[in-house]
Amino acid sequence: MIVADHWSEIKDEDWPLTYFSPQEVACKGTGALKLDMGFGMTMDALRRHMGGPVRVSSWYRSPGHNAAVSSTGYDGPHTTGAAADVLISGPAAIRALRFMLSASIVRIGVQQSGPHESRFLHFDLSPDHRAALWSYG
């Protein structure tokens, strides 16, 4: 686990991910950072598999920021550093979904309606590894 009060505290040589920067992982509301290493490595593997950019709209969220933007409150999955929302749709979404399932990511939220630029898949690791699939909206 990597934890920092602000993403700018992370030195390049200490950052384990190849395809995602500390700023991309950090809380959009506070700049705080928490990264579950296993989940981060899986996200890096997803990026390699996709062969191009993987746009993350939300990864870590501080408890207060999560409570402000999500119905999951102060302890939702994004507060663990092991959850991310990936902006993706169409065939690319199916490809990403297949990959993440093969990587044992079995908690998945789906938002594939509305404007294409706001469609996303949510991936997270549950502490008890319980599978779940849900849709938003």
CSV table of N, CA, C and O in Angstrom, one decimal:
chain,number,residue,atom,x,y,z
A,1,MET,N,0.8,-1.2,0.0
A,1,MET,CA,0.0,0.0,0.0
A,1,MET,C,0.9,1.2,0.0
A,1,MET,O,1.9,1.3,0.8
A,2,ILE,N,0.6,2.2,-0.9
A,2,ILE,CA,1.2,3.5,-0.9
A,2,ILE,C,0.2,4.5,-0.4
A,2,ILE,O,-0.9,4.5,-0.9
A,3,VAL,N,0.6,5.3,0.6
A,3,VAL,CA,-0.3,6.3,1.1
A,3,VAL,C,0.5,7.6,1.2
A,3,VAL,O,1.6,7.6,1.6
A,4,ALA,N,-0.2,8.7,0.8
A,4,ALA,CA,0.4,10.1,0.9
A,4,ALA,C,-0.6,11.1,1.1
A,4,ALA,O,-1.8,10.9,0.6
A,5,ASP,N,-0.3,12.1,1.9
A,5,ASP,CA,-1.3,13.2,2.1
A,5,ASP,C,-1.6,14.0,0.8
A,5,ASP,O,-2.7,14.5,0.7
A,6,HIS,N,-0.6,14.0,-0.1
A,6,HIS,CA,-0.8,14.6,-1.4
A,6,HIS,C,0.0,13.9,-2.4
A,6,HIS,O,1.2,13.5,-2.1
A,7,TRP,N,-0.5,13.7,-3.6
A,7,TRP,CA,0.2,12.9,-4.7
A,7,TRP,C,1.6,13.5,-5.0
A,7,TRP,O,2.5,12.8,-5.4
A,8,SER,N,1.8,14.8,-4.8
A,8,SER,CA,3.1,15.4,-5.2
A,8,SER,C,4.2,15.0,-4.3
A,8,SER,O,5.4,15.2,-4.6
A,9,GLU,N,3.9,14.3,-3.1
A,9,GLU,CA,4.9,13.8,-2.2
A,9,GLU,C,5.6,12.6,-2.7
A,9,GLU,O,6.6,12.2,-2.2
A,10,ILE,N,5.0,11.9,-3.7
A,10,ILE,CA,5.5,10.7,-4.2
A,10,ILE,C,6.7,10.9,-5.2
A,10,ILE,O,6.5,11.7,-6.2
A,11,LYS,N,7.8,10.4,-4.9
A,11,LYS,CA,9.0,10.5,-5.8
A,11,LYS,C,8.9,9.5,-7.0
A,11,LYS,O,8.4,8.4,-6.8
A,12,ASP,N,9.3,9.9,-8.1
A,12,ASP,CA,9.2,9.0,-9.3
A,12,ASP,C,9.8,7.7,-9.1
A,12,ASP,O,9.2,6.7,-9.5
A,13,GLU,N,10.9,7.6,-8.4
A,13,GLU,CA,11.6,6.3,-8.2
A,13,GLU,C,10.8,5.4,-7.2
A,13,GLU,O,11.1,4.2,-7.1
A,14,ASP,N,9.9,6.0,-6.5
A,14,ASP,CA,9.1,5.2,-5.5
A,14,ASP,C,7.7,4.8,-6.1
A,14,ASP,O,7.0,4.0,-5.4
A,15,TRP,N,7.4,5.2,-7.3
A,15,TRP,CA,6.1,5.0,-7.9
A,15,TRP,C,6.2,3.7,-8.7
A,15,TRP,O,7.0,3.5,-9.6
A,16,PRO,N,5.3,2.7,-8.3
A,16,PRO,CA,5.4,1.4,-9.0
A,16,PRO,C,4.7,1.2,-10.3
A,16,PRO,O,4.9,0.2,-11.0
A,17,LEU,N,3.8,2.1,-10.6
A,17,LEU,CA,3.0,1.9,-11.9
A,17,LEU,C,3.7,2.5,-13.1
A,17,LEU,O,4.3,3.6,-13.0
A,18,THR,N,3.5,1.8,-14.2
A,18,THR,CA,4.1,2.3,-15.5
A,18,THR,C,3.2,3.2,-16.2
A,18,THR,O,3.6,4.2,-16.8
A,19,TYR,N,1.9,2.9,-16.2
A,19,TYR,CA,1.0,3.6,-17.1
A,19,TYR,C,0.1,4.7,-16.4
A,19,TYR,O,-0.6,5.4,-17.1
A,20,PHE,N,0.1,4.8,-15.1
A,20,PHE,CA,-0.7,5.7,-14.4
A,20,PHE,C,0.2,6.5,-13.4
A,20,PHE,O,1.0,5.9,-12.7
A,21,SER,N,0.0,7.8,-13.4
A,21,SER,CA,0.8,8.7,-12.5
A,21,SER,C,0.1,8.8,-11.2
A,21,SER,O,-1.1,8.5,-11.0
A,22,PRO,N,0.9,9.2,-10.2
A,22,PRO,CA,0.3,9.5,-8.9
A,22,PRO,C,-0.9,10.4,-8.9
A,22,PRO,O,-1.9,10.2,-8.3
A,23,GLN,N,-0.9,11.4,-9.8
A,23,GLN,CA,-1.9,12.4,-9.9
A,23,GLN,C,-3.2,11.7,-10.4
A,23,GLN,O,-4.3,12.1,-10.0
A,24,GLU,N,-3.1,10.8,-11.4
A,24,GLU,CA,-4.3,10.1,-11.9
A,24,GLU,C,-4.9,9.2,-10.8
A,24,GLU,O,-6.1,9.0,-10.9
A,25,VAL,N,-4.2,8.7,-9.9
A,25,VAL,CA,-4.7,7.8,-8.9
A,25,VAL,C,-5.3,8.6,-7.7
A,25,VAL,O,-6.2,8.2,-7.0
A,26,ALA,N,-4.8,9.8,-7.5
A,26,ALA,CA,-5.1,10.6,-6.3
A,26,ALA,C,-6.5,11.1,-6.3
A,26,ALA,O,-7.2,11.1,-7.3
A,27,CYS,N,-7.0,11.4,-5.1
A,27,CYS,CA,-8.3,12.0,-4.9
A,27,CYS,C,-8.5,13.3,-5.7
A,27,CYS,O,-7.6,14.2,-5.5
A,28,LYS,N,-9.5,13.4,-6.5
A,28,LYS,CA,-9.7,14.6,-7.2
A,28,LYS,C,-10.1,15.8,-6.3
A,28,LYS,O,-10.0,16.9,-6.7
A,29,GLY,N,-10.7,15.5,-5.2
A,29,GLY,CA,-11.1,16.5,-4.2
A,29,GLY,C,-10.0,17.1,-3.3
A,29,GLY,O,-10.0,18.2,-3.0
A,30,THR,N,-9.1,16.2,-2.9
A,30,THR,CA,-8.1,16.6,-1.9
A,30,THR,C,-6.6,16.4,-2.4
A,30,THR,O,-5.7,17.0,-1.7
A,31,GLY,N,-6.4,15.6,-3.4
A,31,GLY,CA,-5.0,15.3,-3.8
A,31,GLY,C,-4.4,14.2,-3.0
A,31,GLY,O,-3.3,13.8,-3.3
A,32,ALA,N,-5.1,13.7,-1.9
A,32,ALA,CA,-4.5,12.6,-1.1
A,32,ALA,C,-4.5,11.4,-2.0
A,32,ALA,O,-5.2,11.2,-3.0
A,33,LEU,N,-3.6,10.4,-1.6
A,33,LEU,CA,-3.4,9.3,-2.4
A,33,LEU,C,-3.3,8.0,-1.6
A,33,LEU,O,-2.7,8.0,-0.5
A,34,LYS,N,-4.0,7.0,-2.1
A,34,LYS,CA,-3.9,5.6,-1.5
A,34,LYS,C,-3.9,4.7,-2.6
A,34,LYS,O,-4.8,4.7,-3.4
A,35,LEU,N,-2.9,3.8,-2.7
A,35,LEU,CA,-2.9,2.8,-3.8
A,35,LEU,C,-2.7,1.4,-3.2
A,35,LEU,O,-1.7,1.1,-2.6
A,36,ASP,N,-3.7,0.6,-3.5
A,36,ASP,CA,-3.5,-0.9,-3.2
A,36,ASP,C,-2.6,-1.4,-4.3
A,36,ASP,O,-3.0,-1.3,-5.5
A,37,MET,N,-1.5,-2.0,-4.0
A,37,MET,CA,-0.5,-2.4,-5.0
A,37,MET,C,-1.1,-3.5,-5.9
A,37,MET,O,-0.9,-3.4,-7.1
A,38,GLY,N,-1.8,-4.5,-5.4
A,38,GLY,CA,-2.3,-5.5,-6.3
A,38,GLY,C,-3.3,-4.9,-7.3
A,38,GLY,O,-3.2,-5.3,-8.5
A,39,PHE,N,-4.2,-4.1,-6.9
A,39,PHE,CA,-5.1,-3.4,-7.8
A,39,PHE,C,-4.4,-2.6,-8.8
A,39,PHE,O,-4.7,-2.6,-10.0
A,40,GLY,N,-3.4,-1.8,-8.3
A,40,GLY,CA,-2.6,-1.0,-9.3
A,40,GLY,C,-1.9,-1.8,-10.3
A,40,GLY,O,-1.9,-1.4,-11.5
A,41,MET,N,-1.3,-2.9,-10.0
A,41,MET,CA,-0.7,-3.8,-10.9
A,41,MET,C,-1.7,-4.3,-11.9
A,41,MET,O,-1.4,-4.5,-13.1
A,42,THR,N,-2.9,-4.6,-11.5
A,42,THR,CA,-3.9,-5.1,-12.4
A,42,THR,C,-4.4,-4.0,-13.3
A,42,THR,O,-4.6,-4.3,-14.5
A,43,MET,N,-4.5,-2.8,-12.9
A,43,MET,CA,-4.8,-1.7,-13.8
A,43,MET,C,-3.7,-1.5,-14.8
A,43,MET,O,-4.0,-1.2,-16.0
A,44,ASP,N,-2.4,-1.6,-14.4
A,44,ASP,CA,-1.3,-1.4,-15.3
A,44,ASP,C,-1.4,-2.6,-16.4
A,44,ASP,O,-1.2,-2.3,-17.6
A,45,ALA,N,-1.7,-3.8,-15.9
A,45,ALA,CA,-1.9,-4.9,-16.9
A,45,ALA,C,-3.1,-4.6,-17.8
A,45,ALA,O,-3.0,-5.0,-19.0
A,46,LEU,N,-4.1,-4.0,-17.3
A,46,LEU,CA,-5.3,-3.7,-18.2
A,46,LEU,C,-4.8,-2.7,-19.3
A,46,LEU,O,-5.1,-2.9,-20.5
A,47,ARG,N,-4.0,-1.7,-18.9
A,47,ARG,CA,-3.5,-0.7,-19.9
A,47,ARG,C,-2.7,-1.4,-20.9
A,47,ARG,O,-2.8,-1.2,-22.1
A,48,ARG,N,-1.8,-2.3,-20.5
A,48,ARG,CA,-1.0,-3.1,-21.5
A,48,ARG,C,-1.8,-3.9,-22.4
A,48,ARG,O,-1.6,-3.9,-23.6
A,49,HIS,N,-2.8,-4.5,-21.9
A,49,HIS,CA,-3.7,-5.4,-22.6
A,49,HIS,C,-4.5,-4.5,-23.7
A,49,HIS,O,-4.7,-5.0,-24.8
A,50,MET,N,-4.9,-3.3,-23.3
A,50,MET,CA,-5.7,-2.5,-24.2
A,50,MET,C,-4.9,-1.9,-25.3
A,50,MET,O,-5.4,-1.5,-26.3
A,51,GLY,N,-3.6,-1.8,-25.1
A,51,GLY,CA,-2.7,-1.3,-26.1
A,51,GLY,C,-2.8,0.2,-26.3
A,51,GLY,O,-2.4,0.7,-27.4
A,52,GLY,N,-3.3,0.9,-25.4
A,52,GLY,CA,-3.5,2.4,-25.6
A,52,GLY,C,-4.0,3.0,-24.3
A,52,GLY,O,-4.2,2.2,-23.3
A,53,PRO,N,-4.2,4.2,-24.2
A,53,PRO,CA,-4.6,4.9,-23.0
A,53,PRO,C,-5.9,4.3,-22.4
A,53,PRO,O,-6.8,3.9,-23.1
A,54,VAL,N,-5.9,4.3,-21.1
A,54,VAL,CA,-7.0,3.9,-20.3
A,54,VAL,C,-7.3,5.1,-19.4
A,54,VAL,O,-6.5,5.5,-18.5
A,55,ARG,N,-8.4,5.8,-19.7
A,55,ARG,CA,-8.8,7.0,-19.0
A,55,ARG,C,-9.5,6.7,-17.7
A,55,ARG,O,-10.6,6.2,-17.7
A,56,VAL,N,-9.0,7.1,-16.6
A,56,VAL,CA,-9.6,6.9,-15.3
A,56,VAL,C,-10.3,8.2,-14.8
A,56,VAL,O,-9.6,9.3,-14.8
A,57,SER,N,-11.6,8.2,-14.5
A,57,SER,CA,-12.2,9.4,-14.1
A,57,SER,C,-12.2,9.5,-12.5
A,57,SER,O,-12.2,10.6,-12.0
A,58,SER,N,-12.0,8.4,-11.9
A,58,SER,CA,-11.9,8.4,-10.4
A,58,SER,C,-11.2,7.1,-9.9
A,58,SER,O,-11.6,6.0,-10.3
A,59,TRP,N,-10.2,7.3,-9.1
A,59,TRP,CA,-9.5,6.1,-8.5
A,59,TRP,C,-9.7,6.3,-7.0
A,59,TRP,O,-10.7,6.0,-6.5
A,60,TYR,N,-8.7,6.7,-6.3
A,60,TYR,CA,-8.8,6.9,-4.9
A,60,TYR,C,-9.7,8.1,-4.6
A,60,TYR,O,-9.6,9.2,-5.3
A,61,ARG,N,-10.5,8.0,-3.5
A,61,ARG,CA,-11.3,9.2,-3.0
A,61,ARG,C,-11.1,9.2,-1.5
A,61,ARG,O,-11.3,8.2,-0.8
A,62,SER,N,-10.7,10.3,-0.9
A,62,SER,CA,-10.6,10.5,0.5
A,62,SER,C,-12.0,10.2,1.1
A,62,SER,O,-13.0,10.4,0.4
A,63,PRO,N,-12.1,9.8,2.3
A,63,PRO,CA,-13.4,9.5,2.9
A,63,PRO,C,-14.4,10.7,2.8
A,63,PRO,O,-15.6,10.5,2.4
A,64,GLY,N,-13.9,11.9,3.1
A,64,GLY,CA,-14.8,13.1,3.0
A,64,GLY,C,-15.3,13.4,1.6
A,64,GLY,O,-16.4,13.7,1.4
A,65,HIS,N,-14.3,13.3,0.7
A,65,HIS,CA,-14.7,13.5,-0.7
A,65,HIS,C,-15.7,12.4,-1.2
A,65,HIS,O,-16.6,12.7,-1.9
A,66,ASN,N,-15.4,11.2,-0.9
A,66,ASN,CA,-16.3,10.1,-1.3
A,66,ASN,C,-17.7,10.3,-0.7
A,66,ASN,O,-18.7,10.2,-1.5
A,67,ALA,N,-17.8,10.8,0.5
A,67,ALA,CA,-19.1,11.0,1.1
A,67,ALA,C,-19.9,12.2,0.4
A,67,ALA,O,-21.1,12.1,0.3
A,68,ALA,N,-19.1,13.1,-0.2
A,68,ALA,CA,-19.7,14.2,-0.9
A,68,ALA,C,-20.2,13.8,-2.3
A,68,ALA,O,-21.1,14.5,-2.8
A,69,VAL,N,-19.5,12.8,-2.9
A,69,VAL,CA,-19.9,12.5,-4.3
A,69,VAL,C,-20.5,11.2,-4.5
A,69,VAL,O,-20.9,10.8,-5.6
A,70,SER,N,-20.6,10.3,-3.5
A,70,SER,CA,-21.1,9.0,-3.6
A,70,SER,C,-22.0,8.6,-2.5
A,70,SER,O,-21.9,9.0,-1.4
A,71,SER,N,-23.0,7.7,-2.9
A,71,SER,CA,-23.9,7.2,-1.9
A,71,SER,C,-23.3,6.2,-1.0
A,71,SER,O,-23.9,5.8,0.0
A,72,THR,N,-22.0,5.8,-1.2
A,72,THR,CA,-21.3,4.8,-0.4
A,72,THR,C,-20.7,5.4,0.8
A,72,THR,O,-20.1,4.7,1.7
A,73,GLY,N,-20.8,6.8,1.0
A,73,GLY,CA,-20.4,7.4,2.2
A,73,GLY,C,-18.9,7.5,2.4
A,73,GLY,O,-18.1,7.5,1.5
A,74,TYR,N,-18.6,7.5,3.7
A,74,TYR,CA,-17.2,7.6,4.1
A,74,TYR,C,-16.3,6.4,3.9
A,74,TYR,O,-15.1,6.5,4.1
A,75,ASP,N,-16.9,5.3,3.6
A,75,ASP,CA,-16.0,4.1,3.5
A,75,ASP,C,-16.4,3.2,2.3
A,75,ASP,O,-16.2,2.0,2.3
A,76,GLY,N,-16.7,3.9,1.2
A,76,GLY,CA,-17.0,3.2,0.0
A,76,GLY,C,-15.7,2.6,-0.6
A,76,GLY,O,-14.6,2.8,-0.2
A,77,PRO,N,-15.9,1.8,-1.7
A,77,PRO,CA,-14.7,1.1,-2.3
A,77,PRO,C,-13.6,2.0,-2.8
A,77,PRO,O,-12.4,1.6,-2.7
A,78,HIS,N,-14.0,3.2,-3.2
A,78,HIS,CA,-12.9,4.1,-3.7
A,78,HIS,C,-12.0,4.6,-2.6
A,78,HIS,O,-10.9,5.0,-2.8
A,79,THR,N,-12.5,4.5,-1.3
A,79,THR,CA,-11.6,4.9,-0.2
A,79,THR,C,-10.5,3.9,0.2
A,79,THR,O,-9.7,4.2,1.0
A,80,THR,N,-10.5,2.8,-0.5
A,80,THR,CA,-9.6,1.7,-0.2
A,80,THR,C,-8.3,1.8,-1.0
A,80,THR,O,-7.3,1.1,-0.7
A,81,GLY,N,-8.4,2.6,-2.1
A,81,GLY,CA,-7.3,2.6,-3.1
A,81,GLY,C,-7.3,1.4,-4.0
A,81,GLY,O,-6.4,1.2,-4.8
A,82,ALA,N,-8.4,0.7,-4.0
A,82,ALA,CA,-8.5,-0.5,-4.8
A,82,ALA,C,-9.8,-0.5,-5.6
A,82,ALA,O,-10.6,-1.5,-5.7
A,83,ALA,N,-10.1,0.7,-6.1
A,83,ALA,CA,-11.3,0.9,-7.0
A,83,ALA,C,-11.0,2.0,-8.0
A,83,ALA,O,-10.4,2.9,-7.7
A,84,ALA,N,-11.6,1.8,-9.2
A,84,ALA,CA,-11.4,2.8,-10.2
A,84,ALA,C,-12.6,2.8,-11.2
A,84,ALA,O,-13.2,1.8,-11.4
A,85,ASP,N,-12.9,4.0,-11.7
A,85,ASP,CA,-13.9,4.2,-12.7
A,85,ASP,C,-13.1,4.5,-14.0
A,85,ASP,O,-12.3,5.4,-14.0
A,86,VAL,N,-13.3,3.7,-15.0
A,86,VAL,CA,-12.6,3.8,-16.3
A,86,VAL,C,-13.6,4.3,-17.4
A,86,VAL,O,-14.6,3.6,-17.6
A,87,LEU,N,-13.3,5.4,-18.0
A,87,LEU,CA,-14.2,6.0,-19.0
A,87,LEU,C,-14.0,5.1,-20.3
A,87,LEU,O,-12.9,5.1,-20.9
A,88,ILE,N,-15.0,4.4,-20.6
A,88,ILE,CA,-14.8,3.4,-21.7
A,88,ILE,C,-16.2,3.0,-22.2
A,88,ILE,O,-17.2,2.9,-21.4
A,89,SER,N,-16.4,2.7,-23.5
A,89,SER,CA,-17.7,2.2,-24.0
A,89,SER,C,-17.5,1.3,-25.2
A,89,SER,O,-16.4,1.2,-25.7
A,90,GLY,N,-18.6,0.7,-25.6
A,90,GLY,CA,-18.6,-0.1,-26.9
A,90,GLY,C,-17.7,-1.3,-26.8
A,90,GLY,O,-17.5,-1.9,-25.7
A,91,PRO,N,-17.1,-1.7,-27.9
A,91,PRO,CA,-16.2,-2.9,-28.0
A,91,PRO,C,-15.1,-2.8,-27.0
A,91,PRO,O,-14.7,-3.9,-26.4
A,92,ALA,N,-14.5,-1.7,-26.8
A,92,ALA,CA,-13.4,-1.5,-25.8
A,92,ALA,C,-13.9,-1.9,-24.4
A,92,ALA,O,-13.1,-2.5,-23.6
A,93,ALA,N,-15.1,-1.5,-24.1
A,93,ALA,CA,-15.6,-1.8,-22.7
A,93,ALA,C,-15.7,-3.3,-22.6
A,93,ALA,O,-15.4,-3.9,-21.5
A,94,ILE,N,-16.2,-4.0,-23.6
A,94,ILE,CA,-16.3,-5.5,-23.5
A,94,ILE,C,-14.9,-6.1,-23.4
A,94,ILE,O,-14.7,-7.0,-22.5
A,95,ARG,N,-14.0,-5.6,-24.1
A,95,ARG,CA,-12.6,-6.1,-24.0
A,95,ARG,C,-12.0,-5.9,-22.6
A,95,ARG,O,-11.4,-6.8,-22.0
A,96,ALA,N,-12.2,-4.7,-22.1
A,96,ALA,CA,-11.7,-4.4,-20.7
A,96,ALA,C,-12.4,-5.3,-19.7
A,96,ALA,O,-11.8,-5.8,-18.8
A,97,LEU,N,-13.7,-5.5,-19.8
A,97,LEU,CA,-14.5,-6.3,-18.9
A,97,LEU,C,-14.0,-7.7,-18.9
A,97,LEU,O,-13.8,-8.3,-17.8
A,98,ARG,N,-13.8,-8.3,-20.1
A,98,ARG,CA,-13.3,-9.6,-20.2
A,98,ARG,C,-11.9,-9.8,-19.5
A,98,ARG,O,-11.6,-10.7,-18.8
A,99,PHE,N,-11.0,-8.8,-19.7
A,99,PHE,CA,-9.7,-8.8,-19.1
A,99,PHE,C,-9.8,-8.8,-17.6
A,99,PHE,O,-9.1,-9.6,-16.9
A,100,MET,N,-10.6,-7.9,-17.1
A,100,MET,CA,-10.6,-7.7,-15.6
A,100,MET,C,-11.2,-8.9,-15.0
A,100,MET,O,-10.8,-9.4,-13.9
A,101,LEU,N,-12.2,-9.5,-15.6
A,101,LEU,CA,-12.8,-10.8,-15.0
A,101,LEU,C,-11.7,-11.9,-15.0
A,101,LEU,O,-11.6,-12.6,-14.1
A,102,SER,N,-10.9,-11.9,-16.1
A,102,SER,CA,-9.8,-13.0,-16.1
A,102,SER,C,-8.8,-12.7,-15.1
A,102,SER,O,-8.1,-13.6,-14.7
A,103,ALA,N,-8.7,-11.4,-14.6
A,103,ALA,CA,-7.7,-11.1,-13.6
A,103,ALA,C,-8.3,-11.1,-12.2
A,103,ALA,O,-7.7,-10.6,-11.3
A,104,SER,N,-9.5,-11.8,-12.1
A,104,SER,CA,-10.2,-12.0,-10.8
A,104,SER,C,-10.7,-10.7,-10.2
A,104,SER,O,-10.9,-10.6,-9.0
A,105,ILE,N,-10.9,-9.7,-11.0
A,105,ILE,CA,-11.7,-8.5,-10.6
A,105,ILE,C,-13.2,-8.8,-10.8
A,105,ILE,O,-13.6,-8.8,-12.0
A,106,VAL,N,-13.9,-9.1,-9.7
A,106,VAL,CA,-15.3,-9.6,-9.9
A,106,VAL,C,-16.3,-8.7,-9.2
A,106,VAL,O,-17.4,-9.1,-9.0
A,107,ARG,N,-15.9,-7.4,-8.9
A,107,ARG,CA,-16.9,-6.4,-8.5
A,107,ARG,C,-16.9,-5.3,-9.6
A,107,ARG,O,-15.9,-4.6,-9.7
A,108,ILE,N,-18.0,-5.3,-10.3
A,108,ILE,CA,-18.0,-4.4,-11.5
A,108,ILE,C,-19.3,-3.6,-11.5
A,108,ILE,O,-20.4,-4.2,-11.4
A,109,GLY,N,-19.2,-2.4,-11.7
A,109,GLY,CA,-20.4,-1.5,-12.0
A,109,GLY,C,-20.3,-1.0,-13.4
A,109,GLY,O,-19.3,-0.8,-14.0
A,110,VAL,N,-21.5,-0.9,-14.0
A,110,VAL,CA,-21.6,-0.6,-15.4
A,110,VAL,C,-22.5,0.6,-15.7
A,110,VAL,O,-23.6,0.7,-15.2
A,111,GLN,N,-21.9,1.6,-16.3
A,111,GLN,CA,-22.7,2.8,-16.8
A,111,GLN,C,-22.4,2.9,-18.3
A,111,GLN,O,-21.4,3.4,-18.7
A,112,GLN,N,-23.3,2.4,-19.1
A,112,GLN,CA,-23.1,2.4,-20.5
A,112,GLN,C,-24.3,3.1,-21.3
A,112,GLN,O,-24.5,2.8,-22.4
A,113,SER,N,-25.0,4.0,-20.6
A,113,SER,CA,-26.0,4.8,-21.3
A,113,SER,C,-25.6,6.2,-21.2
A,113,SER,O,-24.7,6.6,-20.4
A,114,GLY,N,-26.3,7.0,-22.0
A,114,GLY,CA,-26.0,8.5,-22.0
A,114,GLY,C,-24.8,8.7,-23.0
A,114,GLY,O,-24.4,7.9,-23.8
A,115,PRO,N,-24.3,10.0,-22.9
A,115,PRO,CA,-23.2,10.3,-23.9
A,115,PRO,C,-22.0,9.4,-23.8
A,115,PRO,O,-21.6,9.0,-22.6
A,116,HIS,N,-21.4,9.0,-24.9
A,116,HIS,CA,-20.3,8.1,-24.9
A,116,HIS,C,-19.2,8.6,-24.0
A,116,HIS,O,-18.5,7.8,-23.4
A,117,GLU,N,-18.9,9.9,-24.0
A,117,GLU,CA,-17.8,10.4,-23.2
A,117,GLU,C,-17.9,10.2,-21.7
A,117,GLU,O,-17.0,10.4,-21.0
A,118,SER,N,-19.1,10.0,-21.3
A,118,SER,CA,-19.3,9.8,-19.8
A,118,SER,C,-19.7,8.3,-19.4
A,118,SER,O,-19.9,8.0,-18.3
A,119,ARG,N,-19.6,7.4,-20.4
A,119,ARG,CA,-19.9,6.0,-20.1
A,119,ARG,C,-18.6,5.4,-19.4
A,119,ARG,O,-17.5,5.8,-19.7
A,120,PHE,N,-18.8,4.5,-18.4
A,120,PHE,CA,-17.7,4.0,-17.7
A,120,PHE,C,-18.0,2.6,-17.2
A,120,PHE,O,-19.1,2.1,-17.1
A,121,LEU,N,-16.9,1.9,-16.8
A,121,LEU,CA,-16.9,0.7,-16.0
A,121,LEU,C,-16.2,1.0,-14.7
A,121,LEU,O,-15.2,1.6,-14.6
A,122,HIS,N,-16.8,0.5,-13.6
A,122,HIS,CA,-16.2,0.6,-12.3
A,122,HIS,C,-15.7,-0.8,-11.9
A,122,HIS,O,-16.3,-1.8,-12.1
A,123,PHE,N,-14.4,-0.8,-11.5
A,123,PHE,CA,-13.8,-2.1,-11.0
A,123,PHE,C,-13.3,-1.9,-9.6
A,123,PHE,O,-12.8,-0.8,-9.3
A,124,ASP,N,-13.5,-2.9,-8.7
A,124,ASP,CA,-12.9,-2.8,-7.4
A,124,ASP,C,-12.7,-4.2,-6.8
A,124,ASP,O,-13.2,-5.2,-7.3
A,125,LEU,N,-11.8,-4.2,-5.8
A,125,LEU,CA,-11.5,-5.4,-5.0
A,125,LEU,C,-12.3,-5.3,-3.7
A,125,LEU,O,-12.2,-4.3,-3.0
A,126,SER,N,-13.1,-6.3,-3.5
A,126,SER,CA,-13.8,-6.4,-2.2
A,126,SER,C,-12.9,-7.0,-1.2
A,126,SER,O,-12.2,-8.0,-1.5
A,127,PRO,N,-12.8,-6.6,0.1
A,127,PRO,CA,-12.0,-7.2,1.1
A,127,PRO,C,-12.3,-8.7,1.2
A,127,PRO,O,-11.4,-9.5,1.5
A,128,ASP,N,-13.6,-9.1,1.0
A,128,ASP,CA,-13.9,-10.5,1.1
A,128,ASP,C,-14.0,-11.2,-0.2
A,128,ASP,O,-14.5,-12.4,-0.3
A,129,HIS,N,-13.6,-10.6,-1.3
A,129,HIS,CA,-13.6,-11.1,-2.6
A,129,HIS,C,-15.0,-11.6,-3.1
A,129,HIS,O,-15.1,-12.5,-3.9
A,130,ARG,N,-16.0,-11.0,-2.6
A,130,ARG,CA,-17.4,-11.3,-3.0
A,130,ARG,C,-17.7,-10.7,-4.3
A,130,ARG,O,-17.4,-9.5,-4.5
A,131,ALA,N,-18.2,-11.5,-5.3
A,131,ALA,CA,-18.5,-11.0,-6.6
A,131,ALA,C,-19.8,-10.1,-6.5
A,131,ALA,O,-20.7,-10.4,-5.8
A,132,ALA,N,-19.8,-9.1,-7.4
A,132,ALA,CA,-21.0,-8.3,-7.5
A,132,ALA,C,-21.0,-7.6,-8.9
A,132,ALA,O,-19.9,-7.2,-9.4
A,133,LEU,N,-22.2,-7.4,-9.4
A,133,LEU,CA,-22.4,-6.7,-10.7
A,133,LEU,C,-23.6,-5.8,-10.5
A,133,LEU,O,-24.6,-6.3,-10.1
A,134,TRP,N,-23.4,-4.5,-10.9
A,134,TRP,CA,-24.5,-3.6,-10.8
A,134,TRP,C,-24.5,-2.6,-11.9
A,134,TRP,O,-23.4,-2.4,-12.6
A,135,SER,N,-25.6,-1.9,-12.2
A,135,SER,CA,-25.6,-0.9,-13.1
A,135,SER,C,-26.0,0.4,-12.4
A,135,SER,O,-26.6,0.4,-11.4
A,136,TYR,N,-25.6,1.5,-13.0
A,136,TYR,CA,-25.9,2.9,-12.5
A,136,TYR,C,-27.1,3.4,-13.2
A,136,TYR,O,-27.2,3.2,-14.4
A,137,GLY,N,-27.8,4.3,-12.5
A,137,GLY,CA,-28.8,5.0,-13.2
A,137,GLY,C,-30.1,4.5,-13.0
A,137,GLY,O,-31.2,4.5,-13.1
